[in-house]
Amino acid sequence: MNRTARQTWSPGRDDGALAELRGMVQACMQCGTCTASCPNAFAMDVTPRQMWRMIQFGMLDRILDSRTYWFCSSCYACTLRCPRGLRLTSAMAALKRLAAERGGAVGRGNGAFYAAFMDNVEKYGRAQEALLMQEYFIRKKDPLLPLSFAGLGLRMLGKGRLHMPKLARKPTLRAIFAKAREIGGAS
Ligand code: SF4
Ligand code: SF4
């Protein structure tokens, strides 16, 4: 389970950035059910419950420092079990968007991978590793980045874990993504 250092008070500098998120979690009563339900909480630097409190307090700097939302795999366990009925998975997605916009180089880097992954799944119905990384490199705009992944790519290819683009499936998930955007649930 999480071994987070004690959080100190850091009043919000930019309330506008957190306004939407505050509205999503302001009814949180800190029961901890979300954290107890989260399969990824053990790897998070801040638990989901702590994250909602940091949002309520407007601790934008600490929120942007955290990697918690990048560890969220959108499993919806917290959303299903929250006794307040809060849309917690959507809140995690909103945090990813916020961090990609405001989180500096780390936020933009993680945001680029996240966007490439979601685009890949929407287009092909599953993650196509080769195309996923190609899209990620394009988004990062760093010509040297592919070199740092060359060894990993070759090892995956050798073990048969890297599926080439010819296996791309039909875009079966486009309608689902479109509906999710329509109702505000797409990340
Ligand atoms: S389960 Fe809901 S009410 Fe309980 S801590 Fe999490 S967000 Fe707050
Ligand atoms: S949706 Fe994200 S935060 Fe919620 S339980 Fe699943 S992994 Fe944890």
mmCIF file of C-alpha atoms and ligand atoms in Angstrom:
data_model
loop_
_atom_site.group_PDB
_atom_site.id
_atom_site.type_symbol
_atom_site.label_atom_id
_atom_site.label_comp_id
_atom_site.label_asym_id
_atom_site.label_seq_id
_atom_site.Cartn_x
_atom_site.Cartn_y
_atom_site.Cartn_z
ATOM 1 C CA MET A 1 0.000 0.000 0.000
ATOM 2 C CA ASN A 2 0.994 3.572 -0.483
ATOM 3 C CA ARG A 3 3.735 5.060 1.691
ATOM 4 C CA THR A 4 3.066 8.667 0.946
ATOM 5 C CA ALA A 5 4.961 11.375 2.756
ATOM 6 C CA ARG A 6 2.710 13.585 4.830
ATOM 7 C CA GLN A 7 1.104 16.247 2.650
ATOM 8 C CA THR A 8 1.580 19.834 3.696
ATOM 9 C CA TRP A 9 -0.823 22.621 2.963
ATOM 10 C CA SER A 10 -0.240 24.450 -0.294
ATOM 11 C CA PRO A 11 -3.130 26.807 -1.098
ATOM 12 C CA GLY A 12 -4.206 26.823 -4.730
ATOM 13 C CA ARG A 13 -2.504 29.288 -7.048
ATOM 14 C CA ASP A 14 -4.836 28.724 -9.955
ATOM 15 C CA ASP A 15 -8.381 27.893 -8.961
ATOM 16 C CA GLY A 16 -9.571 27.939 -12.555
ATOM 17 C CA ALA A 17 -7.573 24.835 -13.440
ATOM 18 C CA LEU A 18 -9.211 22.864 -10.648
ATOM 19 C CA ALA A 19 -12.750 24.200 -10.827
ATOM 20 C CA GLU A 20 -14.135 21.297 -12.865
ATOM 21 C CA LEU A 21 -12.352 18.735 -10.704
ATOM 22 C CA ARG A 22 -13.526 20.326 -7.471
ATOM 23 C CA GLY A 23 -17.085 20.002 -8.668
ATOM 24 C CA MET A 24 -16.537 16.311 -9.382
ATOM 25 C CA VAL A 25 -15.171 15.384 -5.941
ATOM 26 C CA GLN A 26 -16.475 18.037 -3.562
ATOM 27 C CA ALA A 27 -18.956 15.545 -2.028
ATOM 28 C CA CYS A 28 -16.139 13.139 -1.058
ATOM 29 C CA MET A 29 -16.409 12.228 2.624
ATOM 30 C CA GLN A 30 -12.957 10.611 2.795
ATOM 31 C CA CYS A 31 -14.215 7.113 3.586
ATOM 32 C CA GLY A 32 -11.338 5.523 1.627
ATOM 33 C CA THR A 33 -13.454 3.007 -0.278
ATOM 34 C CA CYS A 34 -11.952 4.176 -3.574
ATOM 35 C CA THR A 35 -8.407 3.581 -2.365
ATOM 36 C CA ALA A 36 -9.301 0.187 -0.905
ATOM 37 C CA SER A 37 -10.915 -0.795 -4.219
ATOM 38 C CA CYS A 38 -8.156 0.458 -6.498
ATOM 39 C CA PRO A 39 -5.953 -2.354 -7.889
ATOM 40 C CA ASN A 40 -3.180 0.145 -8.611
ATOM 41 C CA ALA A 41 -3.146 2.069 -5.317
ATOM 42 C CA PHE A 42 -0.098 0.135 -4.100
ATOM 43 C CA ALA A 43 1.982 1.799 -6.835
ATOM 44 C CA MET A 44 0.578 5.320 -6.482
ATOM 45 C CA ASP A 45 2.523 8.023 -4.659
ATOM 46 C CA VAL A 46 -0.769 9.552 -3.483
ATOM 47 C CA THR A 47 -3.839 7.390 -2.909
ATOM 48 C CA PRO A 48 -7.091 8.237 -4.726
ATOM 49 C CA ARG A 49 -8.671 9.365 -1.444
ATOM 50 C CA GLN A 50 -5.751 11.702 -0.774
ATOM 51 C CA MET A 51 -5.945 13.023 -4.330
ATOM 52 C CA TRP A 52 -9.583 14.071 -3.892
ATOM 53 C CA ARG A 53 -8.644 15.939 -0.693
ATOM 54 C CA MET A 54 -5.774 17.688 -2.456
ATOM 55 C CA ILE A 55 -8.214 18.796 -5.147
ATOM 56 C CA GLN A 56 -10.675 20.064 -2.525
ATOM 57 C CA PHE A 57 -7.836 22.072 -0.966
ATOM 58 C CA GLY A 58 -6.623 23.398 -4.331
ATOM 59 C CA MET A 59 -3.118 21.950 -3.962
ATOM 60 C CA LEU A 60 -2.346 22.278 -7.667
ATOM 61 C CA ASP A 61 1.427 22.091 -7.301
ATOM 62 C CA ARG A 62 1.258 18.805 -5.404
ATOM 63 C CA ILE A 63 -1.306 17.409 -7.790
ATOM 64 C CA LEU A 64 0.891 18.124 -10.803
ATOM 65 C CA ASP A 65 3.876 16.527 -9.024
ATOM 66 C CA SER A 66 1.971 13.284 -8.545
ATOM 67 C CA ARG A 67 1.970 10.310 -10.874
ATOM 68 C CA THR A 68 -1.164 8.805 -9.340
ATOM 69 C CA TYR A 69 -3.503 9.479 -12.271
ATOM 70 C CA TRP A 70 -1.016 8.007 -14.769
ATOM 71 C CA PHE A 71 -1.288 4.740 -12.824
ATOM 72 C CA CYS A 72 -5.075 4.774 -13.124
ATOM 73 C CA SER A 73 -6.073 2.038 -15.570
ATOM 74 C CA SER A 74 -9.711 3.197 -15.807
ATOM 75 C CA CYS A 75 -11.046 -0.009 -14.297
ATOM 76 C CA TYR A 76 -14.027 1.834 -12.737
ATOM 77 C CA ALA A 77 -13.820 -0.084 -9.432
ATOM 78 C CA CYS A 78 -13.699 3.178 -7.450
ATOM 79 C CA THR A 79 -16.569 4.689 -9.416
ATOM 80 C CA LEU A 80 -18.747 1.641 -8.860
ATOM 81 C CA ARG A 81 -18.103 1.518 -5.114
ATOM 82 C CA CYS A 82 -18.029 5.161 -4.066
ATOM 83 C CA PRO A 83 -20.926 5.599 -1.621
ATOM 84 C CA ARG A 84 -21.312 9.197 -2.831
ATOM 85 C CA GLY A 85 -21.711 8.085 -6.445
ATOM 86 C CA LEU A 86 -18.830 10.258 -7.632
ATOM 87 C CA ARG A 87 -17.455 9.915 -11.176
ATOM 88 C CA LEU A 88 -13.958 9.114 -9.982
ATOM 89 C CA THR A 89 -12.633 7.463 -13.143
ATOM 90 C CA SER A 90 -13.639 10.572 -15.086
ATOM 91 C CA ALA A 91 -11.893 12.683 -12.447
ATOM 92 C CA MET A 92 -8.694 10.673 -12.970
ATOM 93 C CA ALA A 93 -9.014 11.247 -16.724
ATOM 94 C CA ALA A 94 -9.520 14.974 -16.118
ATOM 95 C CA LEU A 95 -6.354 14.964 -13.999
ATOM 96 C CA LYS A 96 -4.442 13.391 -16.885
ATOM 97 C CA ARG A 97 -5.634 16.148 -19.204
ATOM 98 C CA LEU A 98 -4.714 18.798 -16.662
ATOM 99 C CA ALA A 99 -1.242 17.338 -16.120
ATOM 100 C CA ALA A 100 -0.625 17.057 -19.872
ATOM 101 C CA GLU A 101 -1.460 20.774 -20.188
ATOM 102 C CA ARG A 102 0.170 22.108 -17.014
ATOM 103 C CA GLY A 103 2.542 19.451 -15.771
ATOM 104 C CA GLY A 104 5.745 20.475 -17.552
ATOM 105 C CA ALA A 105 7.960 17.993 -19.394
ATOM 106 C CA VAL A 106 6.942 14.963 -17.306
ATOM 107 C CA GLY A 107 3.249 15.715 -17.724
ATOM 108 C CA ARG A 108 3.584 16.291 -21.460
ATOM 109 C CA GLY A 109 5.625 13.090 -21.842
ATOM 110 C CA ASN A 110 3.104 10.944 -20.000
ATOM 111 C CA GLY A 111 0.272 12.765 -21.759
ATOM 112 C CA ALA A 112 1.783 12.005 -25.168
ATOM 113 C CA PHE A 113 1.913 8.291 -24.422
ATOM 114 C CA TYR A 114 -1.593 8.282 -22.979
ATOM 115 C CA ALA A 115 -3.013 10.115 -26.022
ATOM 116 C CA ALA A 116 -1.174 7.780 -28.404
ATOM 117 C CA PHE A 117 -2.474 4.722 -26.527
ATOM 118 C CA MET A 118 -6.093 5.897 -26.563
ATOM 119 C CA ASP A 119 -5.858 6.831 -30.247
ATOM 120 C CA ASN A 120 -4.424 3.386 -30.998
ATOM 121 C CA VAL A 121 -7.194 1.531 -29.191
ATOM 122 C CA GLU A 122 -9.882 3.673 -30.809
ATOM 123 C CA LYS A 123 -8.493 3.032 -34.295
ATOM 124 C CA TYR A 124 -7.651 -0.660 -34.063
ATOM 125 C CA GLY A 125 -9.716 -2.061 -31.218
ATOM 126 C CA ARG A 126 -6.596 -3.027 -29.285
ATOM 127 C CA ALA A 127 -3.083 -1.718 -28.724
ATOM 128 C CA GLN A 128 -0.921 -2.293 -31.808
ATOM 129 C CA GLU A 129 2.519 -2.031 -30.258
ATOM 130 C CA ALA A 130 4.487 -0.973 -33.348
ATOM 131 C CA LEU A 131 1.941 1.662 -34.376
ATOM 132 C CA LEU A 132 1.498 2.800 -30.799
ATOM 133 C CA MET A 133 5.183 3.598 -30.418
ATOM 134 C CA GLN A 134 5.314 5.235 -33.850
ATOM 135 C CA GLU A 135 2.450 7.542 -32.824
ATOM 136 C CA TYR A 136 4.161 8.220 -29.481
ATOM 137 C CA PHE A 137 7.429 9.208 -31.188
ATOM 138 C CA ILE A 138 5.581 11.564 -33.528
ATOM 139 C CA ARG A 139 3.801 13.225 -30.611
ATOM 140 C CA LYS A 140 7.022 13.615 -28.621
ATOM 141 C CA LYS A 141 8.834 15.244 -31.578
ATOM 142 C CA ASP A 142 12.190 13.918 -30.369
ATOM 143 C CA PRO A 143 14.180 12.332 -33.229
ATOM 144 C CA LEU A 144 16.484 10.500 -30.801
ATOM 145 C CA LEU A 145 13.716 8.932 -28.745
ATOM 146 C CA PRO A 146 13.243 5.849 -30.998
ATOM 147 C CA LEU A 147 16.895 4.905 -30.403
ATOM 148 C CA SER A 148 16.322 4.552 -26.672
ATOM 149 C CA PHE A 149 13.553 2.021 -27.360
ATOM 150 C CA ALA A 150 15.410 0.049 -30.043
ATOM 151 C CA GLY A 151 16.783 -2.588 -27.647
ATOM 152 C CA LEU A 152 13.418 -3.157 -26.006
ATOM 153 C CA GLY A 153 11.726 -3.380 -29.400
ATOM 154 C CA LEU A 154 14.174 -5.989 -30.633
ATOM 155 C CA ARG A 155 13.781 -8.069 -27.459
ATOM 156 C CA MET A 156 9.987 -7.959 -27.779
ATOM 157 C CA LEU A 157 10.247 -8.906 -31.458
ATOM 158 C CA GLY A 158 12.486 -11.851 -30.546
ATOM 159 C CA LYS A 159 9.949 -13.120 -28.014
ATOM 160 C CA GLY A 160 7.027 -12.704 -30.410
ATOM 161 C CA ARG A 161 5.494 -9.942 -28.268
ATOM 162 C CA LEU A 162 5.634 -7.218 -30.934
ATOM 163 C CA HIS A 163 2.785 -7.453 -33.423
ATOM 164 C CA MET A 164 3.405 -5.740 -36.712
ATOM 165 C CA PRO A 165 0.940 -3.263 -38.271
ATOM 166 C CA LYS A 166 -0.412 -5.771 -40.776
ATOM 167 C CA LEU A 167 -2.340 -7.336 -37.889
ATOM 168 C CA ALA A 168 -4.283 -4.130 -37.267
ATOM 169 C CA ARG A 169 -7.940 -4.854 -36.722
ATOM 170 C CA LYS A 170 -10.930 -2.988 -38.051
ATOM 171 C CA PRO A 171 -11.854 0.198 -36.171
ATOM 172 C CA THR A 172 -14.517 -1.514 -34.090
ATOM 173 C CA LEU A 173 -14.390 0.882 -31.154
ATOM 174 C CA ARG A 174 -14.991 4.184 -32.942
ATOM 175 C CA ALA A 175 -18.713 4.173 -32.152
ATOM 176 C CA ILE A 176 -18.034 3.455 -28.478
ATOM 177 C CA PHE A 177 -15.503 6.270 -28.239
ATOM 178 C CA ALA A 178 -17.904 8.636 -30.016
ATOM 179 C CA LYS A 179 -20.658 7.790 -27.526
ATOM 180 C CA ALA A 180 -18.285 8.218 -24.585
ATOM 181 C CA ARG A 181 -17.320 11.679 -25.864
ATOM 182 C CA GLU A 182 -20.981 12.549 -26.317
ATOM 183 C CA ILE A 183 -21.766 11.782 -22.675
ATOM 184 C CA GLY A 184 -18.511 13.277 -21.404
ATOM 185 C CA GLY A 185 -16.813 10.075 -20.288
ATOM 186 C CA ALA A 186 -14.010 9.785 -22.827
ATOM 187 C CA SER A 187 -10.593 10.654 -21.538
HETATM 188 S S1 SF4 B 1 -15.135 6.261 -2.071
HETATM 189 FE FE1 SF4 B 1 -16.068 8.253 -2.622
HETATM 190 S S2 SF4 B 1 -16.592 9.220 -0.672
HETATM 191 FE FE2 SF4 B 1 -15.182 7.527 -0.209
HETATM 192 S S3 SF4 B 1 -13.120 8.486 -0.172
HETATM 193 FE FE3 SF4 B 1 -13.436 7.742 -2.233
HETATM 194 S S4 SF4 B 1 -14.330 9.483 -3.365
HETATM 195 FE FE4 SF4 B 1 -14.537 9.920 -1.191
HETATM 196 S S1 SF4 B 2 -10.529 3.661 -12.070
HETATM 197 FE FE1 SF4 B 2 -8.369 4.178 -11.652
HETATM 198 S S2 SF4 B 2 -8.377 5.087 -9.584
HETATM 199 FE FE2 SF4 B 2 -10.339 4.008 -9.865
HETATM 200 S S3 SF4 B 2 -9.995 1.970 -8.981
HETATM 201 FE FE3 SF4 B 2 -9.558 1.807 -11.176
HETATM 202 S S4 SF4 B 2 -7.342 2.190 -11.390
HETATM 203 FE FE4 SF4 B 2 -7.966 2.887 -9.327
#
